[in-house]
Tab-separated table of N, CA and C in Angstrom:
chain	number	residue	atom	x	y	z
P	1018	UNK	N	7.218	14.075	11.371
P	1018	UNK	CA	8.046	13.160	10.652
P	1018	UNK	C	7.419	11.849	10.556
P	1019	UNK	N	7.142	11.297	9.542
P	1019	UNK	CA	7.100	9.862	9.524
P	1019	UNK	C	7.894	8.702	8.542
P	1020	UNK	N	8.477	8.176	9.042
P	1020	UNK	CA	9.154	7.104	8.285
P	1020	UNK	C	8.631	5.650	8.051
P	1021	UNK	N	8.593	5.206	6.778
P	1021	UNK	CA	7.875	4.050	6.213
P	1021	UNK	C	8.686	3.316	5.867
P	1022	UNK	N	8.815	1.568	6.087
P	1022	UNK	CA	9.695	0.767	5.486
P	1022	UNK	C	8.648	-0.625	5.237
P	1023	UNK	N	8.954	-0.809	3.606
P	1023	UNK	CA	8.063	-2.166	3.464
P	1023	UNK	C	8.666	-3.050	3.674
P	1024	UNK	N	8.147	-4.306	3.395
P	1024	UNK	CA	8.814	-5.614	3.297
P	1024	UNK	C	7.797	-6.826	3.349
P	1025	UNK	N	8.139	-7.905	2.565
P	1025	UNK	CA	6.949	-8.951	2.940
P	1025	UNK	C	7.280	-9.205	0.803
P	1026	UNK	N	8.258	-8.635	-0.143
P	1026	UNK	CA	7.836	-8.675	-1.377
P	1026	UNK	C	8.691	-9.877	-1.681
P	1027	UNK	N	8.797	-10.136	-2.896
P	1027	UNK	CA	9.568	-11.498	-3.183
P	1027	UNK	C	9.369	-12.095	-4.618
P	1028	UNK	N	9.148	-12.868	-4.711
P	1028	UNK	CA	9.257	-13.650	-6.162
P	1028	UNK	C	8.240	-14.975	-6.059
P	1029	UNK	N	6.614	-14.905	-6.620
P	1029	UNK	CA	5.982	-15.812	-6.638
P	1029	UNK	C	5.447	-16.315	-7.862
P	1030	UNK	N	5.071	-17.300	-8.042
P	1030	UNK	CA	4.100	-18.212	-9.015
P	1030	UNK	C	2.748	-16.886	-9.226
P	1031	UNK	N	2.234	-17.660	-10.227
P	1031	UNK	CA	0.593	-16.676	-10.580
P	1031	UNK	C	-0.152	-17.820	-9.601
P	1032	UNK	N	-1.195	-16.690	-9.351
P	1032	UNK	CA	-2.331	-17.736	-8.031
P	1032	UNK	C	-1.657	-17.808	-6.623
P	1033	UNK	N	-0.222	-17.564	-6.459
P	1033	UNK	CA	0.109	-17.512	-5.616
P	1033	UNK	C	-0.577	-16.216	-4.542
P	1034	UNK	N	0.375	-15.980	-3.613
P	1034	UNK	CA	-0.426	-15.036	-2.208
P	1034	UNK	C	0.849	-14.348	-1.775
P	1035	UNK	N	1.162	-13.065	-1.399
P	1035	UNK	CA	1.557	-12.415	-0.637
P	1035	UNK	C	1.514	-11.565	0.342
P	1036	UNK	N	1.570	-11.356	1.489
P	1036	UNK	CA	1.450	-10.106	2.257
P	1036	UNK	C	2.933	-9.185	2.522
P	1037	UNK	N	2.171	-8.046	2.370
P	1037	UNK	CA	3.000	-6.759	2.106
P	1037	UNK	C	2.997	-5.850	3.422
P	1038	UNK	N	4.309	-5.605	4.022
P	1038	UNK	CA	3.774	-5.139	5.347
P	1038	UNK	C	4.677	-3.852	5.304
P	1039	UNK	N	3.846	-2.549	5.755
P	1039	UNK	CA	4.773	-1.231	6.121
P	1039	UNK	C	4.649	-1.038	7.513
P	1040	UNK	N	5.911	-0.722	8.358
P	1040	UNK	CA	5.921	-0.400	9.336
P	1040	UNK	C	6.118	1.107	9.091
P	1041	UNK	N	5.506	2.124	10.156
P	1041	UNK	CA	5.710	3.441	10.449
P	1041	UNK	C	6.218	3.856	11.686
P	1042	UNK	N	7.249	5.003	11.405
P	1042	UNK	CA	7.764	5.407	12.781
P	1042	UNK	C	6.502	6.206	12.823
P	1043	UNK	N	6.612	7.208	14.474
P	1043	UNK	CA	6.269	8.444	14.757
P	1043	UNK	C	5.169	7.815	15.496
P	1044	UNK	N	4.804	8.956	16.639
P	1044	UNK	CA	3.117	8.270	17.517
P	1044	UNK	C	2.139	8.742	16.942
P	1045	UNK	N	1.821	9.452	15.596
P	1045	UNK	CA	1.280	9.584	14.957
P	1045	UNK	C	0.480	9.051	13.595
P	1046	UNK	N	1.054	7.535	13.755
P	1046	UNK	CA	0.504	7.057	12.723
P	1046	UNK	C	-0.952	6.773	12.535
P	1047	UNK	N	-1.742	6.562	13.307
P	1047	UNK	CA	-3.343	6.758	13.665
P	1047	UNK	C	-4.157	7.741	13.026
P	1048	UNK	N	-2.989	8.850	12.892
P	1048	UNK	CA	-3.853	9.897	11.935
P	1048	UNK	C	-3.505	10.335	10.560
P	1049	UNK	N	-3.288	9.112	9.885
P	1049	UNK	CA	-2.526	9.344	8.833
P	1049	UNK	C	-3.748	8.364	7.730
P	1050	UNK	N	-3.992	8.562	6.891
P	1050	UNK	CA	-4.349	7.979	5.805
P	1050	UNK	C	-3.365	7.034	4.865
P	1051	UNK	N	-3.702	5.745	5.034
P	1051	UNK	CA	-2.514	4.947	4.545
P	1051	UNK	C	-2.481	4.237	2.920
P	1052	UNK	N	-1.721	4.216	2.282
P	1052	UNK	CA	-2.070	3.540	0.926
P	1052	UNK	C	-1.129	3.147	0.218
P	1053	UNK	N	-1.441	2.302	-0.515
P	1053	UNK	CA	-0.396	1.005	-1.367
P	1053	UNK	C	-0.226	1.698	-2.899
P	1054	UNK	N	0.422	2.048	-3.577
P	1054	UNK	CA	0.897	1.950	-4.606
P	1054	UNK	C	2.043	1.559	-5.250
P	1055	UNK	N	1.908	0.886	-6.586
P	1055	UNK	CA	3.095	0.023	-7.282
P	1055	UNK	C	3.268	0.974	-8.714
P	1056	UNK	N	4.577	0.408	-9.073
P	1056	UNK	CA	4.705	1.077	-10.306
P	1056	UNK	C	6.060	-0.106	-11.030
P	1057	UNK	N	5.386	-0.623	-12.128
P	1057	UNK	CA	6.300	-0.979	-12.979
P	1057	UNK	C	6.923	-0.983	-13.978
P	1058	UNK	N	7.874	-1.471	-14.308
P	1058	UNK	CA	9.185	-1.054	-15.382
P	1058	UNK	C	8.385	-0.360	-16.570
P	1059	UNK	N	8.727	1.107	-16.895
P	1059	UNK	CA	8.420	1.769	-18.225
P	1059	UNK	C	6.850	2.390	-17.665
P	1060	UNK	N	6.210	2.104	-16.421
P	1060	UNK	CA	5.008	2.730	-16.212
P	1060	UNK	C	4.984	3.819	-15.232
P	1061	UNK	N	3.716	4.873	-15.131
P	1061	UNK	CA	3.502	5.468	-14.042
P	1061	UNK	C	3.145	4.474	-12.724
P	1062	UNK	N	3.888	5.513	-11.764
P	1062	UNK	CA	3.425	5.020	-10.328
P	1062	UNK	C	1.448	4.456	-10.469
P	1063	UNK	N	1.078	3.913	-10.036
P	1063	UNK	CA	-0.621	3.731	-9.952
P	1063	UNK	C	-0.846	3.295	-8.268
P	1064	UNK	N	-2.010	3.974	-8.271
P	1064	UNK	CA	-2.822	3.577	-7.240
P	1064	UNK	C	-2.837	2.208	-6.912
P	1065	UNK	N	-2.974	1.494	-5.865
P	1065	UNK	CA	-3.166	0.298	-5.342
P	1065	UNK	C	-4.487	-0.017	-4.497
P	1066	UNK	N	-4.187	0.633	-3.368
P	1066	UNK	CA	-5.468	0.689	-2.226
P	1066	UNK	C	-5.049	1.883	-1.255
P	1067	UNK	N	-6.294	2.023	-0.352
P	1067	UNK	CA	-5.834	3.190	0.598
P	1067	UNK	C	-6.597	2.503	1.614
P	1068	UNK	N	-6.414	2.897	3.044
P	1068	UNK	CA	-7.198	2.977	4.367
P	1068	UNK	C	-7.381	4.168	5.234
P	1069	UNK	N	-8.201	4.276	5.443
P	1069	UNK	CA	-8.597	5.448	6.370
P	1069	UNK	C	-8.075	5.461	7.940
P	1070	UNK	N	-7.701	6.291	8.529
P	1070	UNK	CA	-7.019	6.274	9.817
P	1070	UNK	C	-7.876	4.948	10.958
P	1071	UNK	N	-8.981	4.957	11.298
P	1071	UNK	CA	-9.524	3.888	11.729
P	1071	UNK	C	-9.346	2.379	10.707
P	1072	UNK	N	-9.531	2.480	9.577
P	1072	UNK	CA	-9.622	1.030	9.104
P	1072	UNK	C	-11.032	0.795	9.034
P	1073	UNK	N	-11.894	1.817	8.575
P	1073	UNK	CA	-13.057	1.933	8.399
P	1073	UNK	C	-13.525	2.098	7.283
P	1074	UNK	N	-12.496	2.766	6.672
P	1074	UNK	CA	-12.921	2.743	5.433
P	1074	UNK	C	-11.866	2.299	4.374
P	1075	UNK	N	-12.281	1.556	3.055
P	1075	UNK	CA	-11.346	0.929	2.111
P	1075	UNK	C	-11.598	1.401	0.734
P	1076	UNK	N	-10.592	1.663	-0.288
P	1076	UNK	CA	-10.798	1.912	-1.298
P	1076	UNK	C	-9.960	1.255	-2.520
P	1077	UNK	N	-9.983	0.446	-3.284
P	1077	UNK	CA	-9.013	0.091	-4.130
P	1077	UNK	C	-9.249	0.259	-5.757
P	1078	UNK	N	-8.284	0.128	-6.489
P	1078	UNK	CA	-8.196	0.210	-7.825
P	1078	UNK	C	-8.801	-0.880	-8.333
P	1079	UNK	N	-9.610	-0.993	-9.544
P	1079	UNK	CA	-10.284	-1.913	-10.323
P	1079	UNK	C	-9.603	-3.139	-10.279
P	1080	UNK	N	-8.794	-3.240	-10.569
P	1080	UNK	CA	-7.817	-4.341	-11.083
P	1080	UNK	C	-7.111	-5.558	-9.846
P	1081	UNK	N	-7.381	-4.710	-8.819
P	1081	UNK	CA	-7.582	-5.557	-7.565
P	1081	UNK	C	-8.611	-6.205	-6.754
P	1082	UNK	N	-9.193	-5.542	-6.873
P	1082	UNK	CA	-11.153	-5.596	-6.226
P	1082	UNK	C	-10.893	-7.020	-6.196
P	1083	UNK	N	-11.354	-7.718	-5.032
P	1083	UNK	CA	-11.747	-8.882	-4.816
P	1083	UNK	C	-10.534	-9.682	-4.918
P	1084	UNK	N	-9.374	-9.589	-4.733
P	1084	UNK	CA	-7.772	-9.748	-4.950
P	1084	UNK	C	-7.222	-9.550	-4.030
P	1085	UNK	N	-7.062	-8.316	-3.744
P	1085	UNK	CA	-6.177	-7.305	-2.224
P	1085	UNK	C	-6.604	-6.773	-1.563
P	1086	UNK	N	-6.299	-6.989	-0.487
P	1086	UNK	CA	-7.169	-6.389	1.282
P	1086	UNK	C	-6.018	-5.853	1.289
P	1087	UNK	N	-6.527	-4.499	1.941
P	1087	UNK	CA	-5.731	-3.464	2.732
P	1087	UNK	C	-6.025	-3.547	4.479
P	1088	UNK	N	-4.900	-3.589	5.142
P	1088	UNK	CA	-5.397	-3.594	6.729
P	1088	UNK	C	-4.554	-2.773	7.078
P	1089	UNK	N	-4.637	-2.245	8.869
P	1089	UNK	CA	-3.950	-1.729	9.095
P	1089	UNK	C	-4.071	-1.852	10.822
P	1090	UNK	N	-3.130	-1.841	11.712
P	1090	UNK	CA	-2.870	-2.445	12.856
P	1090	UNK	C	-2.299	-0.912	13.779
P	1091	UNK	N	-2.843	0.116	14.455
P	1091	UNK	CA	-2.370	1.040	14.923
P	1091	UNK	C	-1.792	1.123	15.497
P	1092	UNK	N	-2.052	-0.441	16.749
P	1092	UNK	CA	-1.391	-0.517	17.941
P	1092	UNK	C	0.100	-0.752	17.197
P	1093	UNK	N	0.587	-1.664	16.246
P	1093	UNK	CA	1.824	-1.961	15.628
P	1093	UNK	C	2.257	-0.785	14.730
P	1094	UNK	N	1.758	0.159	14.623
P	1094	UNK	CA	1.787	1.295	13.715
P	1094	UNK	C	2.469	0.667	12.140
P	1095	UNK	N	1.478	-0.060	11.765
P	1095	UNK	CA	1.641	-0.969	10.261
P	1095	UNK	C	0.323	-1.280	9.398
P	1096	UNK	N	0.709	-1.079	8.727
P	1096	UNK	CA	-0.432	-1.180	7.266
P	1096	UNK	C	0.002	-2.505	6.566
P	1097	UNK	N	-0.955	-3.377	6.134
P	1097	UNK	CA	-0.889	-4.767	5.682
P	1097	UNK	C	-1.323	-4.390	4.055
P	1098	UNK	N	-0.783	-5.264	2.843
P	1098	UNK	CA	-1.615	-5.424	2.029
P	1098	UNK	C	-1.229	-7.312	1.479
P	1099	UNK	N	-3.031	-7.840	1.833
P	1099	UNK	CA	-2.559	-8.779	1.507
P	1099	UNK	C	-3.028	-9.455	-0.229
P	1100	UNK	N	-2.194	-9.909	-0.698
P	1100	UNK	CA	-2.408	-10.375	-2.047
P	1100	UNK	C	-2.757	-11.648	-2.668
P	1101	UNK	N	-4.241	-11.917	-3.115
P	1101	UNK	CA	-4.212	-13.206	-3.345
P	1101	UNK	C	-4.312	-13.466	-4.818
P	1102	UNK	N	-4.433	-14.659	-5.419
P	1102	UNK	CA	-4.956	-14.585	-6.632
P	1102	UNK	C	-3.723	-13.602	-7.356
P	1103	UNK	N	-2.374	-13.867	-7.161
P	1103	UNK	CA	-1.534	-12.638	-7.897
P	1103	UNK	C	-1.450	-13.214	-9.487
P	1104	UNK	N	-1.431	-12.477	-9.969
P	1104	UNK	CA	-1.184	-12.327	-11.606
P	1104	UNK	C	0.397	-11.685	-12.211
P	1105	UNK	N	0.885	-11.896	-13.549
P	1105	UNK	CA	1.998	-11.603	-14.326
P	1105	UNK	C	1.825	-10.175	-13.783
P	1106	UNK	N	0.432	-9.557	-14.268
P	1106	UNK	CA	0.512	-7.757	-14.225
P	1106	UNK	C	0.323	-7.253	-13.307
P	1107	UNK	N	0.623	-7.811	-12.015
P	1107	UNK	CA	0.822	-7.559	-10.948
P	1107	UNK	C	2.387	-7.045	-10.670
P	1108	UNK	N	3.415	-7.266	-11.637
P	1108	UNK	CA	4.657	-7.351	-10.881
P	1108	UNK	C	4.882	-5.924	-11.325
P	1109	UNK	N	5.800	-5.480	-9.828
P	1109	UNK	CA	5.829	-4.251	-9.997
P	1109	UNK	C	6.720	-3.321	-8.253
P	1110	UNK	N	7.298	-2.665	-7.897
P	1110	UNK	CA	7.729	-2.264	-6.914
P	1110	UNK	C	6.408	-1.722	-6.047
P	1111	UNK	N	6.151	-2.183	-5.039
P	1111	UNK	CA	5.320	-1.416	-4.344
P	1111	UNK	C	5.769	-0.493	-3.228
P	1112	UNK	N	4.819	0.647	-3.115
P	1112	UNK	CA	5.285	1.388	-2.204
P	1112	UNK	C	3.943	1.941	-0.827
P	1113	UNK	N	4.227	1.930	0.138
P	1113	UNK	CA	3.785	2.552	0.990
P	1113	UNK	C	3.767	4.064	1.257
P	1114	UNK	N	2.443	4.732	1.417
P	1114	UNK	CA	2.398	5.880	1.648
P	1114	UNK	C	1.733	6.601	2.699
P	1115	UNK	N	2.006	7.383	3.226
P	1115	UNK	CA	1.084	8.516	4.331
P	1115	UNK	C	0.610	9.792	4.202
P	1116	UNK	N	-0.505	10.037	4.560
P	1116	UNK	CA	-1.112	11.365	3.934
P	1116	UNK	C	-2.230	11.680	5.150
P	1117	UNK	N	-1.984	13.173	5.237
P	1117	UNK	CA	-2.638	13.790	6.629
P	1117	UNK	C	-3.275	14.865	6.351
P	1118	UNK	N	-4.496	14.659	7.077
P	1118	UNK	CA	-5.448	15.672	6.498
P	1118	UNK	C	-6.502	15.569	5.739
P	1119	UNK	N	-6.903	14.117	5.574
P	1119	UNK	CA	-7.724	13.154	4.548
P	1119	UNK	C	-8.369	12.607	4.775
P	1120	UNK	N	-9.498	12.169	4.304
P	1120	UNK	CA	-10.186	10.396	4.861
P	1120	UNK	C	-9.616	9.613	4.032
P	1121	UNK	N	-9.899	9.628	2.378
P	1121	UNK	CA	-9.279	8.783	1.811
P	1121	UNK	C	-8.261	9.671	0.424
P	1122	UNK	N	-7.525	9.090	0.137
P	1122	UNK	CA	-6.731	9.605	-1.067
P	1122	UNK	C	-6.039	9.330	-1.742
P	1123	UNK	N	-6.300	8.872	-2.794
P	1123	UNK	CA	-6.091	8.074	-4.007
P	1123	UNK	C	-4.695	8.695	-5.192
P	1124	UNK	N	-4.836	10.081	-5.038
P	1124	UNK	CA	-3.868	10.893	-5.776
P	1124	UNK	C	-2.359	10.629	-5.101
P	1125	UNK	N	-1.096	10.253	-5.566
P	1125	UNK	CA	-0.096	10.226	-5.289
P	1125	UNK	C	0.439	11.598	-4.931
P	1126	UNK	N	-0.003	12.857	-5.281
P	1126	UNK	CA	0.680	13.766	-5.195
P	1126	UNK	C	0.248	14.580	-3.945
P	1127	UNK	N	-1.064	14.074	-3.296
P	1127	UNK	CA	-1.288	14.421	-2.005
P	1127	UNK	C	-0.710	13.631	-0.903
P	1128	UNK	N	0.283	12.538	-1.125
P	1128	UNK	CA	0.518	11.529	0.039
P	1128	UNK	C	1.873	12.678	0.686
P	1129	UNK	N	2.124	12.372	1.830
P	1129	UNK	CA	3.185	13.560	2.372
P	1129	UNK	C	4.376	12.725	2.653
P	1130	UNK	N	4.398	11.316	2.818
P	1130	UNK	CA	5.180	10.223	3.235
P	1130	UNK	C	5.659	9.023	2.274
P	1131	UNK	N	6.733	8.801	2.166
P	1131	UNK	CA	6.673	7.335	1.243
P	1131	UNK	C	8.060	6.558	1.651
P	1132	UNK	N	7.465	5.030	1.580
P	1132	UNK	CA	8.409	4.284	2.037
P	1132	UNK	C	9.546	4.121	0.339
P	1133	UNK	N	10.296	3.269	0.729
P	1133	UNK	CA	11.661	3.029	-0.619
P	1133	UNK	C	10.537	2.206	-1.319
P	1134	UNK	N	10.131	0.979	-0.837
P	1134	UNK	CA	9.208	-0.049	-2.029
P	1134	UNK	C	9.665	-0.929	-1.957
P	1135	UNK	N	8.948	-1.993	-1.972
P	1135	UNK	CA	9.556	-3.729	-2.330
P	1135	UNK	C	9.207	-4.003	-3.408
P	1136	UNK	N	9.849	-5.029	-3.957
P	1136	UNK	CA	9.930	-5.695	-5.161
P	1136	UNK	C	8.711	-6.947	-4.958
P	1137	UNK	N	7.646	-7.195	-5.823
P	1137	UNK	CA	6.699	-8.132	-6.097
P	1137	UNK	C	7.047	-8.454	-7.552
P	1138	UNK	N	7.531	-9.945	-7.658
P	1138	UNK	CA	7.022	-10.290	-9.449
P	1138	UNK	C	6.425	-11.611	-9.157
P	1139	UNK	N	5.634	-11.313	-10.073
P	1139	UNK	CA	4.890	-12.903	-9.973
P	1139	UNK	C	5.568	-13.480	-11.569
P	1140	UNK	N	5.922	-14.585	-11.615
P	1140	UNK	CA	6.165	-15.965	-12.749
P	1140	UNK	C	4.882	-16.107	-13.075
P	1141	UNK	N	4.785	-16.862	-14.769
P	1141	UNK	CA	3.423	-16.850	-15.345
P	1141	UNK	C	3.797	-18.381	-15.470
């Protein structure tokens, strides 16, 4: 069982930055692929970024490439999402998720555990 708790969301002006954190419980955190997803009002949840167990492999959705960076600290059981050059269209609830048994996962239905989400609002 893995419990995930996100933090770091908030209100920021366009062009600003935020760093999201996702703290995980459990001793097997380093065994999980960790992903970030987001869901805007009236839209489906979408993939944002993913990182493999070691941090050596990452993948991003095209709209955030070059602006967002996913990283993890297995010693702290935490995954991060550094978000720079934020745009109003980045406004959403951001969720972290954990998947076991894969190298990289971009499909939300393959994730085993989810956090409760943190709101990110970017004003124009």
